[in-house]
Short mmCIF file of C-alpha atoms in Angstrom, two decimals:
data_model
loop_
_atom_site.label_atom_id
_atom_site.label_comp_id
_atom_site.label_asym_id
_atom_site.label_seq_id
_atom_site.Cartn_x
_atom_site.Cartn_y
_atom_site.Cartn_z
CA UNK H 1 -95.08 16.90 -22.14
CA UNK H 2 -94.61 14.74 -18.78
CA UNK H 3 -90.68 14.43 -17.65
CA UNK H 4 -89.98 10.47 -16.50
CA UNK H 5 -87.97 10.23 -13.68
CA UNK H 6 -84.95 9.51 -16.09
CA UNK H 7 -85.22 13.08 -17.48
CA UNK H 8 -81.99 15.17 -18.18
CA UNK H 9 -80.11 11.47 -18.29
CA UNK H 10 -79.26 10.89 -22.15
CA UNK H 11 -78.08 7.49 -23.26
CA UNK H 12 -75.96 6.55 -26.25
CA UNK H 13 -77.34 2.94 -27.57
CA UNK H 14 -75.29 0.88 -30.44
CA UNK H 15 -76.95 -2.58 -30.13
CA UNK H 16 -78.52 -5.47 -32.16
CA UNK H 17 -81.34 -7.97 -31.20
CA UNK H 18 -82.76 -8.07 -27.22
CA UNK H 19 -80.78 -7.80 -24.43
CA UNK H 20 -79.28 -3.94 -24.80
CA UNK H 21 -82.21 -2.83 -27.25
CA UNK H 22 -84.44 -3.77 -24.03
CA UNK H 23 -81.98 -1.73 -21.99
CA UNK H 24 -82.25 1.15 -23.84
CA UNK H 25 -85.44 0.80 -24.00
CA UNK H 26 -86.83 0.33 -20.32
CA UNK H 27 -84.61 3.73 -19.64
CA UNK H 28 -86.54 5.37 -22.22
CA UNK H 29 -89.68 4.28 -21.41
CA UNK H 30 -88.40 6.05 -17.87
CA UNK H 31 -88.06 9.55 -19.68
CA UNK H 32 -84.40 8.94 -20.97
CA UNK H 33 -82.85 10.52 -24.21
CA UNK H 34 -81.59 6.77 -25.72
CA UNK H 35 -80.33 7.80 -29.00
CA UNK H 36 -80.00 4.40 -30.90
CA UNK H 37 -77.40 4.97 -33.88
CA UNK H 38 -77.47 1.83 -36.78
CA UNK H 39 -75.50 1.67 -39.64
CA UNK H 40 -77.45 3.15 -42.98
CA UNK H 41 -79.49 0.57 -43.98
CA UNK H 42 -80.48 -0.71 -40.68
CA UNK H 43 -78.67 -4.08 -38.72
CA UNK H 44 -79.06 -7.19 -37.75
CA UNK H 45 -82.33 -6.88 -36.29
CA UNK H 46 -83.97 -4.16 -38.53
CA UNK H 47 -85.75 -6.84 -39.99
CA UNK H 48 -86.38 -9.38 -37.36
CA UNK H 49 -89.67 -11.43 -37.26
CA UNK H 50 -92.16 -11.15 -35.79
CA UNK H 51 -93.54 -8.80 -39.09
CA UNK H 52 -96.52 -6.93 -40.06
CA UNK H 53 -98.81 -7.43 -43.57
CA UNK H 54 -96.26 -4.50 -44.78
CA UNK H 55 -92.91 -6.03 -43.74
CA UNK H 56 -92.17 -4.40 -40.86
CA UNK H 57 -90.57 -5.52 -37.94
CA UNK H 58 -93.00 -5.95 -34.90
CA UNK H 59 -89.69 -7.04 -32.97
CA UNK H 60 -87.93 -3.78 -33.52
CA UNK H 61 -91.18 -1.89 -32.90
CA UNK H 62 -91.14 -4.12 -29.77
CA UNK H 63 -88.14 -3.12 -28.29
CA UNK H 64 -87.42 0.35 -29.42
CA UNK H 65 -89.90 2.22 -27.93
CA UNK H 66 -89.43 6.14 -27.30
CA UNK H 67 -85.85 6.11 -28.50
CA UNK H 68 -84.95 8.44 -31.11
CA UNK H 69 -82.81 7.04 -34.08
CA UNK H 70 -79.80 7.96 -35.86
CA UNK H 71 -78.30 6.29 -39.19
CA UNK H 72 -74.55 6.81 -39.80
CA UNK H 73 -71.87 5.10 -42.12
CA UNK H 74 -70.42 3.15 -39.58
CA UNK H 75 -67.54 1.73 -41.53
CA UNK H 76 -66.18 5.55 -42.39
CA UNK H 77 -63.98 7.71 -40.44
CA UNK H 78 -66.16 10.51 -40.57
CA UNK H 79 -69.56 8.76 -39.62
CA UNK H 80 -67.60 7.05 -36.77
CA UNK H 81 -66.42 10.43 -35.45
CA UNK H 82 -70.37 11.25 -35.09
CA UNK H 83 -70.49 8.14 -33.30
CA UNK H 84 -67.99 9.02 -31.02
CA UNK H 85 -68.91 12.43 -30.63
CA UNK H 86 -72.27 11.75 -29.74
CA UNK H 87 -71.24 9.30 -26.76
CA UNK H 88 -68.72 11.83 -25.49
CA UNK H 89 -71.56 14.60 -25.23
CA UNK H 90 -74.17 11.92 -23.38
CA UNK H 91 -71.33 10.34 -21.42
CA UNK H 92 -73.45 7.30 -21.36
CA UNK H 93 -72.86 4.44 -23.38
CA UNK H 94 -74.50 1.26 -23.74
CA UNK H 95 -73.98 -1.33 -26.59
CA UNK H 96 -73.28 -5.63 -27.06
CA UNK H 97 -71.09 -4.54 -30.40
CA UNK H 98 -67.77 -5.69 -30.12
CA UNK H 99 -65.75 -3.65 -27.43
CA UNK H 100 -63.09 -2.83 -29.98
CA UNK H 101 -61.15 -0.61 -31.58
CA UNK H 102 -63.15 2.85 -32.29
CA UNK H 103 -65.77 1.48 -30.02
CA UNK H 104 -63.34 0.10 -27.30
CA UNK H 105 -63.36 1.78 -23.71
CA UNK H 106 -59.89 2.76 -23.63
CA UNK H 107 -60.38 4.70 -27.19
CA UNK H 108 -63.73 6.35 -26.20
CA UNK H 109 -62.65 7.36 -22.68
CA UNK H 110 -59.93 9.58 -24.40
CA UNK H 111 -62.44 11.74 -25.28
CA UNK H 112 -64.66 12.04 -21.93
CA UNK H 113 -62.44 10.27 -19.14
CA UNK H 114 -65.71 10.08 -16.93
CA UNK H 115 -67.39 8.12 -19.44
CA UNK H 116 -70.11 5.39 -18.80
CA UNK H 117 -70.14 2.22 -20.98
CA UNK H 118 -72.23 -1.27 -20.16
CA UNK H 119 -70.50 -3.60 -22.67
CA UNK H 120 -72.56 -6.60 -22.90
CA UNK H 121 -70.82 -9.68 -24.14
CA UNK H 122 -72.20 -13.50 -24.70
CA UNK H 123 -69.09 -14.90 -22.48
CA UNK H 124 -67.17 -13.26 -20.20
CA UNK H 125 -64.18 -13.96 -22.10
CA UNK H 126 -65.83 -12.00 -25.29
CA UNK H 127 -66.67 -15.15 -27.20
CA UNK H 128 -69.83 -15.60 -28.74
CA UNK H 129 -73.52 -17.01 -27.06
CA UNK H 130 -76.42 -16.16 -27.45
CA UNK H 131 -79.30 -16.81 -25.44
CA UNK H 132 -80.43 -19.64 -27.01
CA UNK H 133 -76.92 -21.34 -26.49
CA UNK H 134 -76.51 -20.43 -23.13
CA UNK H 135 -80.18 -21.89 -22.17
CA UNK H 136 -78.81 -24.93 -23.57
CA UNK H 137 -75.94 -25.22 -21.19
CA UNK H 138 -78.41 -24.26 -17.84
CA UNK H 139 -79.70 -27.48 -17.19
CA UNK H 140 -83.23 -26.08 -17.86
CA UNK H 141 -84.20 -27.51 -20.85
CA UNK H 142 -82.89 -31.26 -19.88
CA UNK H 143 -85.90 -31.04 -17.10
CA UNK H 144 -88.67 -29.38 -19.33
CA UNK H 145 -91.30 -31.74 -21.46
CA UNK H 146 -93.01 -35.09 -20.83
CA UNK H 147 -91.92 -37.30 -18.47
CA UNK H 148 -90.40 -40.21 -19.76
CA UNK H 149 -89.03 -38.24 -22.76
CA UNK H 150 -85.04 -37.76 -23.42
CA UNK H 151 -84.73 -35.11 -25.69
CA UNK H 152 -84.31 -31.60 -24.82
CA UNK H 153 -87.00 -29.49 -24.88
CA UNK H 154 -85.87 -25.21 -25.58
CA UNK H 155 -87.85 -22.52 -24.23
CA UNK H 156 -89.19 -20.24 -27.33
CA UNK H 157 -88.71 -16.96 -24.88
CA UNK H 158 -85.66 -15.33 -24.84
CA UNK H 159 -85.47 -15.28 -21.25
CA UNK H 160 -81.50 -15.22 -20.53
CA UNK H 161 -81.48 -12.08 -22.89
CA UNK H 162 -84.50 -10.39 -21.06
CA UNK H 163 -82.67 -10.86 -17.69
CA UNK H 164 -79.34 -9.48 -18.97
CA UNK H 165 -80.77 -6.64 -20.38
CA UNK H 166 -82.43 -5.84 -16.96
CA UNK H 167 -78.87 -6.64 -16.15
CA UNK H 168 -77.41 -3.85 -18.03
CA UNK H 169 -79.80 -1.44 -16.46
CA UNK H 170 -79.09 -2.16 -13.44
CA UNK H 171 -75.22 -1.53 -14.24
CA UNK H 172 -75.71 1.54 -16.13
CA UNK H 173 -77.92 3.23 -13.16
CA UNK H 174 -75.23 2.14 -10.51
CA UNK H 175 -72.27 4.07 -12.66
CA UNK H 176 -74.07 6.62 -13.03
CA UNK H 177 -74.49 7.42 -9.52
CA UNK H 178 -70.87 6.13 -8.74
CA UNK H 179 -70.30 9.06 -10.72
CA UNK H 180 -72.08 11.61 -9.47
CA UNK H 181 -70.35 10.68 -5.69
CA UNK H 182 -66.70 10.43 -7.37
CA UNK H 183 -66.91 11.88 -10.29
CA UNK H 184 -65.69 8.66 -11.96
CA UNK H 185 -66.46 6.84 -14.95
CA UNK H 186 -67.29 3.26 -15.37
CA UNK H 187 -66.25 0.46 -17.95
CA UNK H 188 -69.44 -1.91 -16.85
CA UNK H 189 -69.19 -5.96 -17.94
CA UNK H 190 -72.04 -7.89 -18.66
CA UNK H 191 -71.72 -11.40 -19.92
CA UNK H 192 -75.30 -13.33 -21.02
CA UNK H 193 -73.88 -16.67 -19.45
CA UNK H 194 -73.10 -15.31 -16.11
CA UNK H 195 -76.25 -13.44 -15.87
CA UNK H 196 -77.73 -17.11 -16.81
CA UNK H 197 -75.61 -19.21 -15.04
CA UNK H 198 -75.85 -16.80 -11.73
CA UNK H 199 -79.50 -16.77 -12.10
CA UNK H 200 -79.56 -20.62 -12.03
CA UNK H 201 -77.61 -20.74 -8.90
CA UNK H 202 -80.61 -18.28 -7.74
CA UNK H 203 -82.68 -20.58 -8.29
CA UNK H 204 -81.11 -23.25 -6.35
CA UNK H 205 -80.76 -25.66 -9.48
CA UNK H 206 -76.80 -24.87 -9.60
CA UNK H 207 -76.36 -25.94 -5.98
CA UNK H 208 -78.24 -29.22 -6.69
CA UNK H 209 -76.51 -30.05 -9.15
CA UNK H 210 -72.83 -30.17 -7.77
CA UNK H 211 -74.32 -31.67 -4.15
CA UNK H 212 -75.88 -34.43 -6.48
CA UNK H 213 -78.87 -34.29 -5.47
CA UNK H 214 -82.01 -35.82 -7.66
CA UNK H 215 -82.96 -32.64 -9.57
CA UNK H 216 -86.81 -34.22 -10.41
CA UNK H 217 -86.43 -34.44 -13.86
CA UNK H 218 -89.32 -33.84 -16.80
CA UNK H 219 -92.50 -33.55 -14.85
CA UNK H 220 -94.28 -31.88 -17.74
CA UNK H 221 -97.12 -29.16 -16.58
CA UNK H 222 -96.64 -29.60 -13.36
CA UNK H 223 -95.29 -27.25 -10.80
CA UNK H 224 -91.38 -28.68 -9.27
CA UNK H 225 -91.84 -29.00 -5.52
CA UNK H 226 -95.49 -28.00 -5.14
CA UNK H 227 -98.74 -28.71 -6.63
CA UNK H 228 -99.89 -27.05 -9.75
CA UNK H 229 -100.80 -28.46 -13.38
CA UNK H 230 -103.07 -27.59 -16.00
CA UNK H 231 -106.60 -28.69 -15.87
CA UNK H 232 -109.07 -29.20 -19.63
CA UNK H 233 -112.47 -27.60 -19.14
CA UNK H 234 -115.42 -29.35 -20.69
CA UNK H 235 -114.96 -26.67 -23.55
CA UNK H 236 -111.57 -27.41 -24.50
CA UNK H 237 -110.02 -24.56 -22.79
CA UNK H 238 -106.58 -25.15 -20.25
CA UNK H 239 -106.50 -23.69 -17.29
CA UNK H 240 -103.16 -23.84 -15.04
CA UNK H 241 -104.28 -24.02 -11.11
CA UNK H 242 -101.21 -23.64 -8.39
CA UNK H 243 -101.60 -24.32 -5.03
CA UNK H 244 -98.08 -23.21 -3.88
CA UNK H 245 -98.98 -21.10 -0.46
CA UNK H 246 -101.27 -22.64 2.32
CA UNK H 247 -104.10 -19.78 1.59
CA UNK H 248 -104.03 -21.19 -2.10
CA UNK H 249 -104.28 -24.57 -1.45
CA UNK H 250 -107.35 -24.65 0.93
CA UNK H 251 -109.36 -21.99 -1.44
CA UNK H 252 -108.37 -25.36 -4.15
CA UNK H 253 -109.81 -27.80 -1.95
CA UNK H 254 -112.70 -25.90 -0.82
CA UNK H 255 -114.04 -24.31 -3.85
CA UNK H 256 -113.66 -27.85 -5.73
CA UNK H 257 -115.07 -29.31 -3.13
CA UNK H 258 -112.89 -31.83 -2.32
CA UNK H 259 -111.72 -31.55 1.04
CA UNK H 260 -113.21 -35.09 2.03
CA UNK H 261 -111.43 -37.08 -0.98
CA UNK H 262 -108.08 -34.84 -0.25
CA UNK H 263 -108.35 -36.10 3.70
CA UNK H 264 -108.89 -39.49 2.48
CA UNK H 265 -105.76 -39.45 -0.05
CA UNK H 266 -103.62 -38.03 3.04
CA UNK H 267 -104.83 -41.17 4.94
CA UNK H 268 -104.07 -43.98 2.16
CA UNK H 269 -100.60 -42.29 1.32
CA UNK H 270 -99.64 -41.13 4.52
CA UNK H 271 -98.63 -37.88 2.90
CA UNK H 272 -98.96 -34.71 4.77
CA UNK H 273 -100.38 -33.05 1.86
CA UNK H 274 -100.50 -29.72 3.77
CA UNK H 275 -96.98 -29.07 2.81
CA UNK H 276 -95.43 -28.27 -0.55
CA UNK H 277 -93.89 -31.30 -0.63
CA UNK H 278 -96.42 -33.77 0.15
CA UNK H 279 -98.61 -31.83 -2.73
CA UNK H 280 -95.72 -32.58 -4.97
CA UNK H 281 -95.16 -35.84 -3.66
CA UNK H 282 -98.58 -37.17 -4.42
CA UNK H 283 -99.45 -34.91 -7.47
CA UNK H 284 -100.30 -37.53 -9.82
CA UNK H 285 -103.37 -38.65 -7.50
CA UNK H 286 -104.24 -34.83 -7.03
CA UNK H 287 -104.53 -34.00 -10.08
CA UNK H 288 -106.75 -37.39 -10.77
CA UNK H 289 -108.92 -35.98 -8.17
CA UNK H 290 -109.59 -32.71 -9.67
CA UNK H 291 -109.63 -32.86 -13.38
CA UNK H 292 -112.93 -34.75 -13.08
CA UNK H 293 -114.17 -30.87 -11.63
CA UNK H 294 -112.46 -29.13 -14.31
CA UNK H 295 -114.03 -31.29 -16.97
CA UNK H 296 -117.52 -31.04 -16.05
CA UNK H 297 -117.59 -27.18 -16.18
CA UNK H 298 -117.12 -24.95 -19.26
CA UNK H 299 -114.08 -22.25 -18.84
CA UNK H 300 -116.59 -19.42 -18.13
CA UNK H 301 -118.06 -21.79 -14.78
CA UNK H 302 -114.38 -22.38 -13.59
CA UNK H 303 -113.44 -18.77 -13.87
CA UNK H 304 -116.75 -17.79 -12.10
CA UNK H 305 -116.03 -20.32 -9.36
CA UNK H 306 -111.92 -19.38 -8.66
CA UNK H 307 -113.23 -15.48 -8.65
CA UNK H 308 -112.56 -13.57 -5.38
CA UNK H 309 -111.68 -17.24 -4.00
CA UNK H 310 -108.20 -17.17 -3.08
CA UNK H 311 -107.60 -20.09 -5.98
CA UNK H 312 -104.16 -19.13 -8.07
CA UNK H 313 -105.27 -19.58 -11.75
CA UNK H 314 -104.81 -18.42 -15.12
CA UNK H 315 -106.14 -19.53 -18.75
CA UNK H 316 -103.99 -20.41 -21.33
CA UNK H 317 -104.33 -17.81 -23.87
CA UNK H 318 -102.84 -17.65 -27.31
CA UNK H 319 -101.23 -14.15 -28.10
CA UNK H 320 -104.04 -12.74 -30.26
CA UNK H 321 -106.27 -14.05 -27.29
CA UNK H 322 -103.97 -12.33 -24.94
CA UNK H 323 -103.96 -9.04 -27.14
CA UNK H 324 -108.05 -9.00 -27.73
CA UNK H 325 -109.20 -10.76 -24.45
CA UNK H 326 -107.11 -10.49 -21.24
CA UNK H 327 -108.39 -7.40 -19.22
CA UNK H 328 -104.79 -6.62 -18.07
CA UNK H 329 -104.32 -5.80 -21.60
CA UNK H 330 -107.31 -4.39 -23.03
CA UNK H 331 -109.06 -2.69 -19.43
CA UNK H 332 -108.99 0.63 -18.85
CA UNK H 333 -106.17 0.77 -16.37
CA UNK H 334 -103.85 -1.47 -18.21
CA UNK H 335 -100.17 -0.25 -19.39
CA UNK H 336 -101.34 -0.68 -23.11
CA UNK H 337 -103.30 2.13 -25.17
CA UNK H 338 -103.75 2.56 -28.93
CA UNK H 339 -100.32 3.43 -30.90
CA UNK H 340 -99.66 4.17 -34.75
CA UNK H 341 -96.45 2.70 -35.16
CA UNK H 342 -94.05 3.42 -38.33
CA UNK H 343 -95.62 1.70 -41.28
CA UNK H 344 -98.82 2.65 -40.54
CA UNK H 345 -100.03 0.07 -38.18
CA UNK H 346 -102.14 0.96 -35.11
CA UNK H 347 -102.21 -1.47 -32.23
CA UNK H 348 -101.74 -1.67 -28.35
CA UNK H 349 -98.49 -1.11 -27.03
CA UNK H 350 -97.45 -0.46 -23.64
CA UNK H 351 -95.64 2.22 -21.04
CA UNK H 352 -93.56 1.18 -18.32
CA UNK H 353 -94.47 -1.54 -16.36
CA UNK H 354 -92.42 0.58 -13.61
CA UNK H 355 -94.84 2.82 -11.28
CA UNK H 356 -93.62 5.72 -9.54
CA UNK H 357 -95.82 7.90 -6.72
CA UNK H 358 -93.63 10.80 -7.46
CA UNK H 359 -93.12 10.92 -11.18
CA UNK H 360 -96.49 10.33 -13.58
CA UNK H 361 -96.23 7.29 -15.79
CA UNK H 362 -95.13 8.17 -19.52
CA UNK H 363 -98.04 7.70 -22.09
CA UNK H 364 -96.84 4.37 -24.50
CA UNK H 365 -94.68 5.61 -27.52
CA UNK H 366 -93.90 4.31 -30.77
CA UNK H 367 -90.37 3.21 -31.68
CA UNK H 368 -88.48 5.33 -34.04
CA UNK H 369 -88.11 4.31 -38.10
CA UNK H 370 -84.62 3.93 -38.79
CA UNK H 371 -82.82 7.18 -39.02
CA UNK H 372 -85.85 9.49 -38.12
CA UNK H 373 -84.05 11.70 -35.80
CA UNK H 374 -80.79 12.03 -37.64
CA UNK H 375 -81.63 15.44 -38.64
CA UNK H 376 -82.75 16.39 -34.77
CA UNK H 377 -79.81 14.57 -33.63
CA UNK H 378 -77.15 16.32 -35.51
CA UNK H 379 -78.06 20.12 -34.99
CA UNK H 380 -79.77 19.91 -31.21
CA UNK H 381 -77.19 17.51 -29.80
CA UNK H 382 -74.00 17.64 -31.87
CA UNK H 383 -75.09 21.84 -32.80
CA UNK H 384 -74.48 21.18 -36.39
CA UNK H 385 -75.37 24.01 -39.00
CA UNK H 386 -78.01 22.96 -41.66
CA UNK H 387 -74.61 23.38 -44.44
CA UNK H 388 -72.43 20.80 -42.16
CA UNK H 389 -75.50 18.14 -41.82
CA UNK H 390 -76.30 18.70 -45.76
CA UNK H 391 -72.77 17.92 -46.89
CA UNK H 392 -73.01 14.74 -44.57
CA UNK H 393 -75.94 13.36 -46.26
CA UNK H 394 -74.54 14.20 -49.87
CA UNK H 395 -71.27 12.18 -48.63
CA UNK H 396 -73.73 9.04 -47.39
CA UNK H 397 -72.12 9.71 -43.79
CA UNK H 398 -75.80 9.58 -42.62
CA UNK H 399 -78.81 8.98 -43.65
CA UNK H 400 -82.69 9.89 -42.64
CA UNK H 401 -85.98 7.46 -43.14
CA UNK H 402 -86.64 5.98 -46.01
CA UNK H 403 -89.56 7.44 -47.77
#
């Protein structure tokens, strides 16, 4: 067995769909304990699509890799006292269930007054959003789609949820060694709109807004403030090109060899299209100029021409493409090797995307089935006798996998 460089830390996870379950699971994937507990049965998202030919969840495989699983009557007394237990021994707490009542910092802290908790809301104020909401209100999908279109166009990834859960991380890591210099514990906020809202600012797109300034609106594939767009090859395959950096934009002209039409363009327009935005400025005519290249060469002549070039590129890939094809996936020094998942399916599934000189990389584990370490969980971290954890499964206070 290899130790991450998370080893020794153990993490208490009580969470539903992406943000914490990504959490949990980027500190596990870092050699942390992250004991997941869900209520018998499984939750919200024991179930969530993407599924396999046998109805199981690819999304919780997705997210809950090398955690270890606990299922526990949540709505009893006695299964919330495990509960409660179980984040007083790990003093680490992580969760986006409702910071309430047996769950609430002020009731948990009673029982370890250095505790660690990263409550994760969807407003700051506690009321619901979830990503998909909150994307809505970013300004984001108003300047996505076809120019010349007025209806909103919604990103399919999750991305607001991804960055809070990174988010939460980030919290729980800084607590944690608050703690160990004061020996004090942490109640740790996290709301999904100001992660989203803060991140927009990031951007820039926040301050435009409120300056009114012209924020560009739908330019479809093409790249705000630079020059990049998707080109068709002459076998149907998309490639997206950017020229954002000087180095990538004269490996463009060059290797298209187009430096003499570009110079000319610069001329007519008076555009200095050396700059980012004189690219952007005159991208329509740019991207006349070079699709003409694109579409006389098949994808395979395009990728041979960009290679070792300098050109920015990337194919379009659909996800089985991207799962069967791209070398960063299937090569032999990718993150992603050959896992049997619960349910019997085998496919590629990645470690850490994190890469340490000091600590070896942890080998790509499966998530847990629901309640496959209750058992474990209950005699080598709560030191139950095999009597006590029998009587709690012939109450229904927990529960192991389903057979």
């Amino acid at each position: 067995m290899i130790d991450g460089i998370l080893a020794g830390l153990r993490i208490i996870e009580g969470s539903a769909f992406v943000a914490i379950p990504l959490g949990g699971m980027t500190l596990a994937q870092l050699g942390a304990d992250v004991i997941r507990f869900d209520p018998i049965g499984g939750g919200l998202d024991a179930k969530r699509w993407p599924l396999d030919r046998q109805g199981n969840s690819l999304f919780w495989a997705g997210l809950n890799k090398g955690k270890r699983s606990i299922a526990v009557d949540l709505r009893s007394p006695e299964g919330r006292d495990v509960v409660a237990t179980l984040i007083a021994g790990a003093g680490n707490f992580i969760t986006n269930l409702p910071d309430a009542g047996w769950l609430s910092y002020e009731t948990l802290s009673k029982r370890r007054d250095d505790l660690i908790m990263v409550a994760m809301s969807g407003n700051r104020d506690g009321s619901s959003a979830i990503d998909y909401t909150v994307n809505a209100a970013t300004g984001y999908p108003l300047v996505t789609g076809p120019p010349g279109s007025d209806e909103p166009v919604n990103s399919v990834l999750p991305a607001w949820d991804i960055a809070a859960g990174l988010h939460a991380v980030v919290g729980l890591l800084a607590a944690e060694r608050y703690r160990a210099r004061t020996g004090r514990g942490s109640l740790v906020r996290v709301a999904l709109s100001d992660v989203a809202f803060a991140l927009t600012a990031g951007l820039g797109r926040l301050a435009q807004g409120e300056l009114g300034l012209d924020d560009g609106g739908k330019q479809g594939n093409f790249l705000y403030g630079a020059f990049g767009r998707d080109f068709v090859t002459s076998d149907g395959r998309r490639v997206m090109v950017v020229a954002l950096t000087p180095k990538q934009w004269i490996a463009l002209r060059s290797t298209t060899g187009l430096d003499a039409e570009v110079a000319a363009l610069a001329e007519r327009t008076g555009l200095d299209l050396d700059t980012p935005d004189g690219r952007f400025a005159a991208r329509d005519e740019l991207a006349a100029l070079l699709a003409p290249w694109f579409a006389r060469r098949t994808f395979a002549e395009v990728e041979s021409a960009f290679a070792d070039s300098g050109v920015s590129f990337g194919p379009y890939r659909t996800f089985r493409e991207l799962a069967t094809e791209d070398p960063r996936v299937i090569g032999p020094d990718s993150l992603f090797a050959p896992v049997a998942h619960a349910g019997g399916a085998v496919y590629r599934t990645p470690a850490s995307p994190i890469d340490f000189d000091s600590v070896a990389r942890l080998p790509p584990l499966p998530a847990p089935s629901l309640g496959q370490h209750t058992d474990e969980i209950l005699a080598e971290v709560l030191g139950l006798p095999d009597h006590e954890i029998g009587r709690l499964h012939d109450n229904r206070i927990v529960a192991g996998p389903r057979k």
